[in-house]
Amino acid sequence: MGQGARNASPLLTTERLVVQPLTFRDIADATAAEDLLMESDEQNREWIRRWGEHQSQHGYSYWGCRTREAGTLVGFCGWRSHDLGVALGYAIAAPYRGRGLAKEAAAKVVAWGVANIGVDLLFASIRPPSPASCRVLEHSGMRRTLEYADGQGPRWVYALPARAAVSVP
């Protein structure tokens, strides 16, 4: 597995969520989820295929978040390879936002990343202003370590304090 991940197929649980790799069985749920992944089954099939390959290659990827109670796909949260290190990404479907689900998922996924991904930098990057994303990242133990501008505007980089040395080329 690339970059030191030790667990190729995680099953993470929180108080309200199950976080695990998406499969092609999840296509219809992904398409039905409002403002989550892609708009069509075909686009979601490609999204799931791409992240399945990333999972196979690196031992981590973006994983689906389902409610423990009903099994409803409500979001995704996970890791992707990046030039700077390994980047956290997450999204919650529109009807489920504002309930703390992203905080819950991100905290669990960050803890998994610390234990299982052997790279120097685990980080997240957001476009300001995004107070909700700032709260999610801070709740997961990350702190804003860098602000910079790219071709699309300002970005804020959050990293774990012990791994906070980051610079942008």
Coordinates of C-alpha atoms in Angstrom, one line a residue:
M1 CA 0.0 0.0 0.0
G2 CA 1.3 3.4 -0.9
Q3 CA 2.4 6.0 1.6
G4 CA 2.2 3.7 4.6
A5 CA -1.5 3.0 5.1
R6 CA -1.9 -0.3 7.0
N7 CA -5.6 -1.0 6.7
A8 CA -6.9 -1.4 3.1
S9 CA -10.6 -1.6 3.9
P10 CA -11.6 0.3 7.0
L11 CA -14.9 0.1 8.6
L12 CA -15.2 3.1 11.0
T13 CA -18.1 3.7 13.3
T14 CA -19.1 6.7 15.3
E15 CA -22.2 7.3 17.5
R16 CA -24.4 8.0 14.4
L17 CA -22.3 6.9 11.3
V18 CA -20.7 4.0 9.6
V19 CA -17.8 5.2 7.4
Q20 CA -16.4 2.7 4.8
P21 CA -15.3 2.5 1.1
L22 CA -18.1 3.0 -1.4
T23 CA -18.8 0.2 -3.9
F24 CA -20.8 0.1 -7.1
R25 CA -23.8 -1.0 -5.0
D26 CA -23.8 2.6 -3.7
I27 CA -24.4 4.2 -7.1
A28 CA -28.1 4.7 -6.8
D29 CA -27.8 6.0 -3.2
A30 CA -25.1 8.4 -4.3
T31 CA -27.2 9.7 -7.2
A32 CA -30.3 10.1 -4.9
A33 CA -28.3 12.0 -2.2
E34 CA -29.0 15.7 -2.7
D35 CA -25.9 17.8 -3.5
L36 CA -23.4 15.1 -2.5
L37 CA -21.4 13.5 -5.3
M38 CA -22.4 13.6 -9.0
E39 CA -25.8 14.1 -10.6
S40 CA -26.1 10.8 -12.7
D41 CA -25.5 7.1 -12.1
E42 CA -22.8 7.2 -14.8
Q43 CA -20.9 10.0 -13.1
N44 CA -21.2 8.4 -9.7
R45 CA -20.0 5.1 -11.2
E46 CA -16.9 6.9 -12.4
W47 CA -16.4 8.7 -9.1
I48 CA -16.7 5.4 -7.1
R49 CA -14.4 3.6 -9.6
R50 CA -11.7 6.3 -9.3
W51 CA -11.7 6.3 -5.5
G52 CA -11.8 2.5 -5.4
E53 CA -8.6 2.5 -7.4
H54 CA -7.1 5.1 -5.1
Q55 CA -8.1 2.8 -2.1
S56 CA -6.4 -0.2 -3.8
Q57 CA -3.3 1.8 -4.6
H58 CA -2.8 3.8 -1.3
G59 CA -4.9 2.0 1.4
Y60 CA -7.2 5.1 1.8
S61 CA -9.6 7.1 -0.2
Y62 CA -12.8 9.0 0.2
W63 CA -15.3 6.7 2.0
G64 CA -19.1 6.8 2.2
C65 CA -20.8 7.9 5.4
R66 CA -24.1 6.2 6.2
T67 CA -26.4 6.6 9.2
R68 CA -26.1 3.7 11.6
E69 CA -29.8 3.7 12.2
A70 CA -31.2 3.6 8.7
G71 CA -28.2 3.1 6.5
T72 CA -28.8 6.3 4.5
L73 CA -25.9 7.6 2.6
V74 CA -25.4 11.1 4.0
G75 CA -21.9 12.0 2.9
F76 CA -18.3 11.1 2.3
C77 CA -15.1 11.6 4.3
G78 CA -11.6 10.4 3.7
W79 CA -8.2 10.9 2.4
R80 CA -6.5 11.6 -1.0
S81 CA -2.9 11.8 -2.1
H82 CA -1.7 15.3 -2.7
D83 CA 1.6 16.9 -3.6
L84 CA 1.9 18.3 -0.1
G85 CA 1.0 15.0 1.7
V86 CA -2.3 13.4 2.3
A87 CA -5.4 15.6 2.2
L88 CA -8.7 15.2 4.1
G89 CA -11.9 15.7 2.2
Y90 CA -15.5 15.5 3.2
A91 CA -19.0 16.5 2.3
I92 CA -22.4 16.0 3.8
A93 CA -25.6 15.9 1.6
A94 CA -27.6 19.1 1.8
P95 CA -30.6 17.7 3.9
Y96 CA -28.2 16.5 6.6
R97 CA -26.0 19.5 7.1
G98 CA -25.9 21.4 10.3
R99 CA -26.2 18.3 12.5
G100 CA -22.6 17.8 13.4
L101 CA -22.2 14.7 11.1
A102 CA -19.2 16.2 9.3
K103 CA -17.5 16.8 12.7
E104 CA -18.2 13.3 13.7
A105 CA -16.9 11.7 10.5
A106 CA -13.9 13.9 10.2
A107 CA -12.8 13.3 13.8
K108 CA -12.9 9.5 13.3
V109 CA -11.2 9.6 9.9
V110 CA -8.4 11.9 11.2
A111 CA -7.8 9.5 14.1
W112 CA -7.7 6.6 11.6
G113 CA -5.3 8.6 9.4
V114 CA -2.9 9.4 12.3
A115 CA -2.8 5.7 13.2
N116 CA -2.6 4.3 9.7
I117 CA -1.1 6.7 7.2
G118 CA 2.6 7.0 7.5
V119 CA 3.3 10.4 5.9
D120 CA 4.7 13.6 7.3
L121 CA 1.7 15.8 6.5
L122 CA -2.0 15.1 7.0
F123 CA -3.9 18.2 6.2
A124 CA -7.0 19.9 4.8
S125 CA -7.4 22.9 2.6
I126 CA -10.5 25.1 2.4
R127 CA -11.6 28.2 0.6
P128 CA -12.6 31.0 3.1
P129 CA -14.9 32.0 4.4
S130 CA -16.2 28.7 5.6
P131 CA -17.0 28.8 9.3
A132 CA -18.6 25.4 9.3
S133 CA -15.5 23.8 7.7
C134 CA -13.2 25.6 10.1
R135 CA -15.2 24.1 13.0
V136 CA -15.1 20.6 11.5
L137 CA -11.3 20.8 11.1
E138 CA -10.7 22.3 14.5
H139 CA -12.9 19.7 16.1
S140 CA -10.8 17.0 14.5
G141 CA -7.6 18.4 16.0
M142 CA -6.3 20.4 13.1
R143 CA -5.2 24.0 13.3
R144 CA -4.9 26.6 10.5
T145 CA -1.2 26.8 9.7
L146 CA -1.1 28.6 6.3
E147 CA -3.0 31.0 4.2
Y148 CA -2.1 31.5 0.5
A149 CA -3.7 32.3 -2.8
D150 CA -3.9 30.1 -5.8
G151 CA -5.3 30.7 -9.3
Q152 CA -8.9 30.5 -7.9
G153 CA -8.4 32.7 -4.8
P154 CA -7.5 32.4 -1.2
R155 CA -7.0 29.0 0.6
W156 CA -6.5 28.1 4.2
V157 CA -4.5 25.0 5.1
Y158 CA -5.2 23.1 8.3
A159 CA -2.9 20.5 9.7
L160 CA -2.4 18.5 12.9
P161 CA -0.1 20.5 15.2
A162 CA 2.6 17.8 15.4
R163 CA 2.7 17.7 11.6
A164 CA 2.1 21.4 10.9
A165 CA 5.2 22.3 8.9
V166 CA 3.8 23.0 5.5
S167 CA 4.8 25.3 2.7
V168 CA 3.3 25.9 -0.7
P169 CA 5.6 26.0 -3.8

